[in-house]
mmCIF file of C-alpha atoms in Angstrom:
data_model
loop_
_atom_site.group_PDB
_atom_site.id
_atom_site.type_symbol
_atom_site.label_atom_id
_atom_site.label_comp_id
_atom_site.label_asym_id
_atom_site.label_seq_id
_atom_site.Cartn_x
_atom_site.Cartn_y
_atom_site.Cartn_z
ATOM 1 C CA MET A 1 -3.939 11.467 -3.341
ATOM 2 C CA PRO A 2 -7.975 9.531 -5.404
ATOM 3 C CA SER A 3 -10.446 12.701 -6.005
ATOM 4 C CA SER A 4 -13.426 11.218 -6.966
ATOM 5 C CA VAL A 5 -15.377 8.513 -5.503
ATOM 6 C CA MET A 6 -13.888 5.130 -5.176
ATOM 7 C CA SER A 7 -15.136 1.567 -4.869
ATOM 8 C CA THR A 8 -14.109 -1.812 -4.884
ATOM 9 C CA SER A 9 -14.745 -5.072 -5.811
ATOM 10 C CA SER A 10 -17.146 -7.195 -3.115
ATOM 11 C CA ARG A 11 -16.452 -10.670 -2.485
ATOM 12 C CA VAL A 12 -17.657 -13.009 -4.989
ATOM 13 C CA GLY A 13 -18.510 -17.444 -4.998
ATOM 14 C CA GLY A 14 -21.336 -18.678 -2.688
ATOM 15 C CA PRO A 15 -24.598 -17.503 -2.204
ATOM 16 C CA GLN A 16 -24.870 -13.910 -0.634
ATOM 17 C CA PRO A 17 -26.171 -12.935 2.579
ATOM 18 C CA PRO A 18 -29.406 -10.530 2.321
ATOM 19 C CA ASP A 19 -28.935 -7.429 3.271
ATOM 20 C CA ALA A 20 -29.798 -6.259 6.884
ATOM 21 C CA VAL A 21 -28.834 -2.816 5.964
ATOM 22 C CA ARG A 22 -29.214 -1.095 2.067
ATOM 23 C CA VAL A 23 -29.340 2.775 1.697
ATOM 24 C CA THR A 24 -29.213 4.240 -1.982
ATOM 25 C CA GLY A 25 -29.430 8.097 -2.538
ATOM 26 C CA LEU A 26 -29.372 9.414 0.638
ATOM 27 C CA ARG A 27 -29.727 12.767 0.927
ATOM 28 C CA LYS A 28 -29.117 15.244 3.682
ATOM 29 C CA SER A 29 -28.650 19.266 4.410
ATOM 30 C CA TYR A 30 -28.165 21.101 7.362
ATOM 31 C CA GLY A 31 -29.231 25.136 7.259
ATOM 32 C CA GLY A 32 -27.792 25.321 3.642
ATOM 33 C CA ARG A 33 -25.183 23.273 4.167
ATOM 34 C CA THR A 34 -24.847 18.872 2.921
ATOM 35 C CA VAL A 35 -23.600 16.800 5.273
ATOM 36 C CA LEU A 36 -24.974 13.707 2.959
ATOM 37 C CA ASP A 37 -24.815 14.518 -0.670
ATOM 38 C CA GLY A 38 -26.268 10.927 -2.283
ATOM 39 C CA ILE A 39 -24.413 8.133 -0.159
ATOM 40 C CA ASP A 40 -24.583 4.047 -1.523
ATOM 41 C CA LEU A 41 -24.785 1.274 1.201
ATOM 42 C CA ARG A 42 -24.917 -1.952 1.548
ATOM 43 C CA ILE A 43 -24.773 -4.381 4.490
ATOM 44 C CA PRO A 44 -25.114 -8.065 4.852
ATOM 45 C CA ALA A 45 -26.816 -9.454 6.810
ATOM 46 C CA GLY A 46 -24.001 -10.977 10.055
ATOM 47 C CA SER A 47 -21.282 -8.613 9.399
ATOM 48 C CA VAL A 48 -19.601 -5.636 10.271
ATOM 49 C CA PHE A 49 -19.408 -2.798 8.891
ATOM 50 C CA ALA A 50 -17.578 0.561 9.635
ATOM 51 C CA LEU A 51 -18.118 3.356 8.566
ATOM 52 C CA LEU A 52 -15.252 5.231 9.173
ATOM 53 C CA GLY A 53 -14.419 9.530 8.327
ATOM 54 C CA PRO A 54 -13.086 12.921 9.825
ATOM 55 C CA ASN A 55 -14.892 14.802 12.451
ATOM 56 C CA GLY A 56 -18.159 16.941 11.203
ATOM 57 C CA ALA A 57 -17.988 14.008 8.242
ATOM 58 C CA GLY A 58 -21.519 13.042 9.259
ATOM 59 C CA LYS A 59 -21.273 9.496 9.955
ATOM 60 C CA THR A 60 -23.638 9.865 12.960
ATOM 61 C CA THR A 61 -25.967 11.507 10.623
ATOM 62 C CA VAL A 62 -25.954 8.336 9.115
ATOM 63 C CA VAL A 63 -26.760 6.829 12.273
ATOM 64 C CA GLY A 64 -29.543 9.415 13.011
ATOM 65 C CA ILE A 65 -31.026 8.516 9.545
ATOM 66 C CA LEU A 66 -31.291 4.954 9.984
ATOM 67 C CA SER A 67 -32.405 4.769 13.289
ATOM 68 C CA THR A 68 -35.198 7.307 12.705
ATOM 69 C CA LEU A 69 -34.064 9.806 14.755
ATOM 70 C CA VAL A 70 -33.748 11.589 11.969
ATOM 71 C CA ALA A 71 -35.470 12.726 8.345
ATOM 72 C CA ALA A 72 -33.910 11.739 5.038
ATOM 73 C CA ASP A 73 -33.875 14.535 3.078
ATOM 74 C CA ALA A 74 -34.170 12.042 -0.019
ATOM 75 C CA GLY A 75 -32.642 8.353 -0.526
ATOM 76 C CA ASP A 76 -34.111 4.752 -1.026
ATOM 77 C CA LEU A 77 -33.202 3.132 2.782
ATOM 78 C CA HIS A 78 -34.228 0.053 4.172
ATOM 79 C CA VAL A 79 -33.314 -1.278 7.337
ATOM 80 C CA GLY A 80 -34.036 -5.302 9.410
ATOM 81 C CA GLY A 81 -35.902 -5.492 5.777
ATOM 82 C CA HIS A 82 -38.329 -2.782 5.830
ATOM 83 C CA ASP A 83 -38.620 0.022 4.004
ATOM 84 C CA LEU A 84 -37.927 2.967 6.331
ATOM 85 C CA ALA A 85 -39.810 5.602 5.007
ATOM 86 C CA ALA A 86 -43.336 3.750 5.165
ATOM 87 C CA ASP A 87 -42.794 2.309 8.381
ATOM 88 C CA PRO A 88 -40.717 3.141 10.715
ATOM 89 C CA GLN A 89 -42.002 1.497 13.060
ATOM 90 C CA ALA A 90 -40.810 -1.845 12.052
ATOM 91 C CA VAL A 91 -37.215 -0.495 11.712
ATOM 92 C CA ARG A 92 -37.552 0.663 14.963
ATOM 93 C CA ALA A 93 -38.173 -2.807 16.237
ATOM 94 C CA ALA A 94 -35.962 -4.130 14.430
ATOM 95 C CA ILE A 95 -33.280 -2.044 15.700
ATOM 96 C CA GLY A 96 -30.558 -1.382 18.907
ATOM 97 C CA VAL A 97 -28.435 1.909 19.162
ATOM 98 C CA THR A 98 -25.727 3.182 20.819
ATOM 99 C CA GLY A 99 -25.120 6.249 20.613
ATOM 100 C CA GLN A 100 -21.344 8.670 21.094
ATOM 101 C CA PHE A 101 -22.761 9.415 24.924
ATOM 102 C CA SER A 102 -24.106 6.629 27.218
ATOM 103 C CA ALA A 103 -27.359 6.634 28.616
ATOM 104 C CA VAL A 104 -26.939 5.081 31.283
ATOM 105 C CA ASP A 105 -28.985 7.370 33.980
ATOM 106 C CA GLY A 106 -25.566 6.642 36.886
ATOM 107 C CA LEU A 107 -28.631 7.822 39.537
ATOM 108 C CA ILE A 108 -30.118 4.491 39.302
ATOM 109 C CA THR A 109 -28.465 0.578 39.954
ATOM 110 C CA GLY A 110 -27.377 -1.125 37.158
ATOM 111 C CA GLU A 111 -30.178 -3.770 37.107
ATOM 112 C CA GLU A 112 -32.294 -0.981 37.549
ATOM 113 C CA ASN A 113 -31.602 0.593 34.017
ATOM 114 C CA MET A 114 -31.681 -2.717 32.707
ATOM 115 C CA LEU A 115 -35.508 -3.224 33.920
ATOM 116 C CA LEU A 116 -36.059 0.310 32.614
ATOM 117 C CA MET A 117 -35.375 -0.574 28.972
ATOM 118 C CA ALA A 118 -37.489 -3.689 29.590
ATOM 119 C CA ASP A 119 -40.505 -1.768 30.226
ATOM 120 C CA LEU A 120 -39.456 0.755 27.213
ATOM 121 C CA HIS A 121 -39.959 -2.502 25.397
ATOM 122 C CA HIS A 122 -43.625 -3.094 27.173
ATOM 123 C CA LEU A 123 -42.270 -6.823 27.856
ATOM 124 C CA PRO A 124 -43.724 -8.735 31.031
ATOM 125 C CA ARG A 125 -42.527 -8.025 34.290
ATOM 126 C CA ARG A 126 -41.242 -11.366 34.562
ATOM 127 C CA GLU A 127 -39.071 -11.896 31.107
ATOM 128 C CA GLY A 128 -38.553 -8.702 31.285
ATOM 129 C CA ARG A 129 -36.346 -9.825 35.114
ATOM 130 C CA ARG A 130 -34.984 -12.617 33.096
ATOM 131 C CA ALA A 131 -33.482 -11.034 30.376
ATOM 132 C CA ALA A 132 -31.971 -8.313 32.139
ATOM 133 C CA ALA A 133 -30.165 -10.719 34.841
ATOM 134 C CA GLU A 134 -28.608 -12.741 31.438
ATOM 135 C CA LEU A 135 -27.805 -9.443 29.745
ATOM 136 C CA LEU A 136 -25.685 -8.484 33.116
ATOM 137 C CA GLU A 137 -23.657 -12.395 33.344
ATOM 138 C CA ARG A 138 -23.390 -11.967 30.062
ATOM 139 C CA PHE A 139 -21.395 -8.848 30.405
ATOM 140 C CA GLY A 140 -19.726 -9.279 33.610
ATOM 141 C CA LEU A 141 -22.145 -6.952 35.181
ATOM 142 C CA ALA A 142 -23.556 -9.424 37.577
ATOM 143 C CA ASP A 143 -21.644 -8.741 41.034
ATOM 144 C CA ALA A 144 -22.417 -4.715 40.174
ATOM 145 C CA ALA A 145 -26.079 -4.816 39.350
ATOM 146 C CA HIS A 146 -27.550 -3.554 42.590
ATOM 147 C CA ARG A 147 -24.514 -0.965 42.949
ATOM 148 C CA PRO A 148 -25.522 2.863 41.080
ATOM 149 C CA ALA A 149 -24.306 3.113 37.996
ATOM 150 C CA SER A 150 -22.220 5.897 39.079
ATOM 151 C CA THR A 151 -20.061 4.495 41.003
ATOM 152 C CA TYR A 152 -19.550 2.181 37.325
ATOM 153 C CA SER A 153 -15.802 2.592 35.069
ATOM 154 C CA GLY A 154 -16.126 3.832 31.412
ATOM 155 C CA GLY A 155 -15.890 0.722 30.686
ATOM 156 C CA MET A 156 -18.940 -0.616 32.866
ATOM 157 C CA ARG A 157 -20.445 2.153 31.815
ATOM 158 C CA ARG A 158 -20.290 1.130 28.486
ATOM 159 C CA ARG A 159 -21.046 -2.600 28.761
ATOM 160 C CA LEU A 160 -24.185 -1.897 30.650
ATOM 161 C CA ASP A 161 -25.260 0.693 27.840
ATOM 162 C CA ILE A 162 -25.021 -1.945 24.920
ATOM 163 C CA ALA A 163 -26.854 -4.301 27.249
ATOM 164 C CA MET A 164 -29.655 -2.532 26.965
ATOM 165 C CA THR A 165 -28.964 -1.631 24.052
ATOM 166 C CA LEU A 166 -29.625 -5.536 23.364
ATOM 167 C CA VAL A 167 -32.992 -5.771 26.005
ATOM 168 C CA GLY A 168 -34.968 -6.392 23.281
ATOM 169 C CA ASP A 169 -33.414 -8.563 21.100
ATOM 170 C CA PRO A 170 -33.120 -6.614 18.125
ATOM 171 C CA ARG A 171 -31.210 -7.935 14.813
ATOM 172 C CA VAL A 172 -29.251 -4.325 13.653
ATOM 173 C CA ILE A 173 -27.101 -2.721 16.295
ATOM 174 C CA PHE A 174 -25.892 0.460 15.647
ATOM 175 C CA LEU A 175 -22.808 1.332 17.592
ATOM 176 C CA ASP A 176 -21.945 5.616 17.386
ATOM 177 C CA GLU A 177 -18.060 5.824 18.409
ATOM 178 C CA PRO A 178 -18.561 2.962 20.868
ATOM 179 C CA THR A 179 -15.245 2.784 22.807
ATOM 180 C CA THR A 180 -14.508 6.722 22.661
ATOM 181 C CA GLY A 181 -12.467 7.373 26.049
ATOM 182 C CA LEU A 182 -12.521 3.985 26.945
ATOM 183 C CA ASP A 183 -9.246 2.105 27.771
ATOM 184 C CA PRO A 184 -7.550 -1.111 25.776
ATOM 185 C CA ARG A 185 -7.980 -2.811 27.771
ATOM 186 C CA SER A 186 -12.047 -2.148 27.881
ATOM 187 C CA ARG A 187 -11.631 -1.554 24.218
ATOM 188 C CA HIS A 188 -10.034 -4.810 23.655
ATOM 189 C CA THR A 189 -13.290 -6.074 25.746
ATOM 190 C CA MET A 190 -15.416 -4.009 23.585
ATOM 191 C CA TRP A 191 -14.192 -5.433 20.365
ATOM 192 C CA GLN A 192 -14.751 -9.555 21.529
ATOM 193 C CA ILE A 193 -18.599 -8.267 22.788
ATOM 194 C CA VAL A 194 -18.992 -7.206 18.922
ATOM 195 C CA ARG A 195 -17.609 -10.375 17.551
ATOM 196 C CA GLU A 196 -20.155 -12.734 20.057
ATOM 197 C CA LEU A 197 -23.010 -10.231 18.398
ATOM 198 C CA VAL A 198 -22.102 -11.242 15.178
ATOM 199 C CA SER A 199 -21.332 -14.383 15.802
ATOM 200 C CA ASP A 200 -24.438 -14.666 16.928
ATOM 201 C CA GLY A 201 -25.940 -13.078 13.476
ATOM 202 C CA VAL A 202 -26.445 -9.817 14.773
ATOM 203 C CA THR A 203 -25.392 -6.964 12.036
ATOM 204 C CA VAL A 204 -23.635 -3.967 13.472
ATOM 205 C CA LEU A 205 -23.051 -1.143 11.662
ATOM 206 C CA LEU A 206 -20.082 1.159 13.385
ATOM 207 C CA THR A 207 -19.119 4.275 13.430
ATOM 208 C CA THR A 208 -15.290 4.994 14.692
ATOM 209 C CA GLN A 209 -11.497 7.458 14.503
ATOM 210 C CA TYR A 210 -10.153 4.271 15.820
ATOM 211 C CA LEU A 211 -8.368 2.738 12.821
ATOM 212 C CA GLU A 212 -7.098 0.051 14.113
ATOM 213 C CA GLU A 213 -11.014 -1.085 15.618
ATOM 214 C CA ALA A 214 -11.863 -0.769 12.197
ATOM 215 C CA ASP A 215 -9.027 -3.227 10.753
ATOM 216 C CA GLN A 216 -9.685 -5.561 13.348
ATOM 217 C CA LEU A 217 -14.084 -5.723 13.783
ATOM 218 C CA ALA A 218 -15.329 -4.774 10.642
ATOM 219 C CA ASP A 219 -15.827 -7.541 7.532
ATOM 220 C CA ARG A 220 -16.556 -4.143 5.107
ATOM 221 C CA ILE A 221 -15.754 -0.312 5.221
ATOM 222 C CA ALA A 222 -16.738 3.012 4.173
ATOM 223 C CA VAL A 223 -13.956 5.914 4.299
ATOM 224 C CA LEU A 224 -17.195 8.826 4.243
ATOM 225 C CA THR A 225 -15.685 12.591 3.569
ATOM 226 C CA GLY A 226 -16.860 15.602 2.629
ATOM 227 C CA GLY A 227 -20.524 14.650 2.183
ATOM 228 C CA ARG A 228 -19.604 11.872 -0.244
ATOM 229 C CA ILE A 229 -18.722 7.796 0.185
ATOM 230 C CA ALA A 230 -14.449 8.154 -0.874
ATOM 231 C CA ALA A 231 -14.157 4.685 -1.480
ATOM 232 C CA GLN A 232 -15.797 1.176 0.277
ATOM 233 C CA GLY A 233 -14.025 -1.984 0.273
ATOM 234 C CA THR A 234 -12.761 -4.618 2.661
ATOM 235 C CA ALA A 235 -9.572 -3.347 4.924
ATOM 236 C CA GLU A 236 -7.036 -4.975 2.240
ATOM 237 C CA GLU A 237 -8.467 -4.080 -1.375
ATOM 238 C CA LEU A 238 -8.987 -0.379 0.599
ATOM 239 C CA LYS A 239 -5.347 -0.392 1.915
ATOM 240 C CA ARG A 240 -4.587 -1.599 -1.838
ATOM 241 C CA LEU A 241 -5.993 1.638 -3.468
ATOM 242 C CA ILE A 242 -3.046 4.072 -1.230
ATOM 243 C CA PRO A 243 0.346 3.525 -3.663
ATOM 244 C CA GLY A 244 3.965 3.190 -1.307
ATOM 245 C CA GLY A 245 2.914 -1.240 -0.885
ATOM 246 C CA HIS A 246 6.770 -4.098 -1.702
ATOM 247 C CA VAL A 247 7.604 -6.624 -0.708
ATOM 248 C CA ARG A 248 11.330 -6.738 0.829
ATOM 249 C CA LEU A 249 13.707 -9.614 -0.710
ATOM 250 C CA ARG A 250 16.199 -10.526 1.641
ATOM 251 C CA PHE A 251 20.144 -12.526 1.252
ATOM 252 C CA CYS A 252 22.339 -13.840 3.437
ATOM 253 C CA ASP A 253 24.759 -14.131 0.496
ATOM 254 C CA PRO A 254 26.174 -10.979 -1.378
ATOM 255 C CA SER A 255 26.754 -13.230 -5.232
ATOM 256 C CA ALA A 256 22.862 -14.100 -4.515
ATOM 257 C CA TYR A 257 21.773 -10.719 -4.033
ATOM 258 C CA ARG A 258 23.571 -9.379 -7.124
ATOM 259 C CA SER A 259 22.197 -12.476 -9.279
ATOM 260 C CA ALA A 260 18.700 -11.269 -7.825
ATOM 261 C CA ALA A 261 19.165 -7.055 -8.603
ATOM 262 C CA LEU A 262 20.389 -7.852 -12.046
ATOM 263 C CA ALA A 263 16.820 -10.659 -12.499
ATOM 264 C CA LEU A 264 14.853 -7.549 -10.786
ATOM 265 C CA ARG A 265 16.568 -4.743 -12.552
ATOM 266 C CA GLU A 266 13.021 -2.310 -11.372
ATOM 267 C CA ALA A 267 13.919 -2.667 -7.887
ATOM 268 C CA ALA A 268 15.445 -0.699 -5.021
ATOM 269 C CA ARG A 269 18.468 -1.772 -3.796
ATOM 270 C CA ASP A 270 19.795 -1.947 -0.311
ATOM 271 C CA ASP A 271 24.187 -2.529 -0.823
ATOM 272 C CA GLU A 272 24.952 -2.711 2.908
ATOM 273 C CA ALA A 273 22.163 -4.893 4.223
ATOM 274 C CA LEU A 274 21.783 -6.864 0.847
ATOM 275 C CA THR A 275 17.789 -5.934 0.813
ATOM 276 C CA LEU A 276 15.653 -5.482 -2.741
ATOM 277 C CA ARG A 277 12.500 -3.872 -2.512
ATOM 278 C CA ILE A 278 10.179 -4.087 -4.650
ATOM 279 C CA PRO A 279 6.799 -2.145 -5.320
ATOM 280 C CA SER A 280 3.672 -4.732 -5.454
ATOM 281 C CA ASP A 281 0.424 -4.296 -4.624
ATOM 282 C CA GLY A 282 0.841 -7.847 -2.404
ATOM 283 C CA THR A 283 -1.682 -9.342 -4.126
ATOM 284 C CA GLN A 284 -1.527 -13.105 -4.547
ATOM 285 C CA ARG A 285 -0.892 -13.439 -8.421
ATOM 286 C CA GLU A 286 2.214 -10.001 -7.849
ATOM 287 C CA LEU A 287 4.092 -12.435 -5.311
ATOM 288 C CA ARG A 288 3.182 -15.914 -7.780
ATOM 289 C CA SER A 289 4.942 -13.700 -10.710
ATOM 290 C CA LEU A 290 7.988 -12.062 -8.204
ATOM 291 C CA LEU A 291 8.628 -15.604 -7.102
ATOM 292 C CA ASP A 292 8.143 -17.819 -10.252
ATOM 293 C CA ARG A 293 11.501 -14.780 -11.768
ATOM 294 C CA LEU A 294 13.608 -16.637 -8.878
ATOM 295 C CA ASP A 295 12.920 -19.949 -9.743
ATOM 296 C CA CYS A 296 13.714 -19.327 -13.229
ATOM 297 C CA ALA A 297 16.970 -17.078 -12.458
ATOM 298 C CA GLY A 298 17.430 -19.812 -9.578
ATOM 299 C CA ILE A 299 17.485 -17.636 -6.923
ATOM 300 C CA GLU A 300 16.405 -18.359 -3.295
ATOM 301 C CA ALA A 301 15.949 -15.172 -1.017
ATOM 302 C CA ASP A 302 16.873 -16.030 2.821
ATOM 303 C CA GLY A 303 13.441 -13.914 3.337
ATOM 304 C CA LEU A 304 10.744 -12.267 1.942
ATOM 305 C CA THR A 305 8.229 -10.206 3.736
ATOM 306 C CA VAL A 306 4.775 -8.013 2.204
ATOM 307 C CA HIS A 307 4.488 -4.676 2.949
ATOM 308 C CA THR A 308 1.205 -2.974 2.056
ATOM 309 C CA PRO A 309 -0.296 0.639 3.469
ATOM 310 C CA ASP A 310 -2.170 0.352 6.922
ATOM 311 C CA LEU A 311 -5.547 1.750 7.304
ATOM 312 C CA ASP A 312 -3.966 5.086 8.717
ATOM 313 C CA ASP A 313 -2.449 5.528 4.981
ATOM 314 C CA VAL A 314 -5.963 4.797 3.590
ATOM 315 C CA PHE A 315 -7.788 7.647 5.649
ATOM 316 C CA LEU A 316 -5.463 10.176 5.413
ATOM 317 C CA ALA A 317 -5.141 9.462 1.543
ATOM 318 C CA LEU A 318 -8.754 9.872 1.146
ATOM 319 C CA THR A 319 -9.756 12.725 3.787
ATOM 320 C CA GLY A 320 -7.620 14.737 2.569
ATOM 321 C CA PRO A 321 -6.720 18.057 4.924
ATOM 322 C CA ALA A 322 -8.357 17.707 8.098
ATOM 323 C CA HIS A 323 -12.189 19.431 8.650
ATOM 324 C CA SER A 324 -11.395 23.085 10.228
ATOM 325 C CA PRO A 325 -12.905 24.106 13.418
ATOM 326 C CA ASP A 326 -15.471 25.690 12.434
ATOM 327 C CA GLN A 327 -17.018 22.485 10.968
ATOM 328 C CA PRO A 328 -17.522 20.389 14.057
ATOM 329 C CA GLU A 329 -19.795 16.703 14.313
ATOM 330 C CA GLU A 330 -23.645 17.902 13.770
ATOM 331 C CA ASN A 331 -25.418 17.980 16.832
ATOM 332 C CA LEU A 332 -27.490 14.924 17.599
ATOM 333 C CA ARG A 333 -27.329 13.761 21.027
#
């Protein structure tokens, strides 16, 4: 299990987009307990960045600090091109936040929730009504606009919550575990909404405990544990940090199988299934080397599959034993 902070290389080639969020040396303690211990993050504009970690790891604290709800103890923090310490009001104008618990008021209608947000953003009445109508339509809530939000399903309330976040046209959005408690269909609907936001140039910082969610959505992922970033990179880069990847070769001809086993002596054999398992990180370079060795020996496999660790493996390897119940996620609600 990795014991030190690791970082994977970033993508190269082509002009790099500007940073929508840049965090250097972020620190925060509560009552003598260090929650964040020198966090560094860089989130390019127009991308999805997922922050993974067990309960109590500090994910919600990161969102609270970057959204100006919680003061940092130390760190150089920039959001939407603004210095958070020097100009928090400009940061607030540039961001939208959807927390773990819905901000929807169930006693009023969906439309009234939207108009309330428009008033909070000081939009003129006509512009507020236009924005509310457009967003309710976009999120599939137009037919339910005049119903009390208390009658909405969990997925509808979550969509309304994000629609309310978008009233001020933020360019950076913090989604703190937005799909917790949703059924699979509603979760997939939320994923599509996030993809559409990013296609419009919005930057999304997503905290989640659903590893499939990070794998599906995030351009880059950071694993937060014990107040530190254990590793960050693309999903594929993180998977390659964990041992266990391999290439599996399948043969129909026993003679070809035996020849391949002689040529690839490091391979684990399955004589019944006529398969060979070769340790590999699954990179193009390693696959090319393996195929070149087979070509030189005049051997052709009938099937080739690449197996790499998934994000579950990464999460378990990097975060270690589960946090004890007496260290819950910090309370920022």
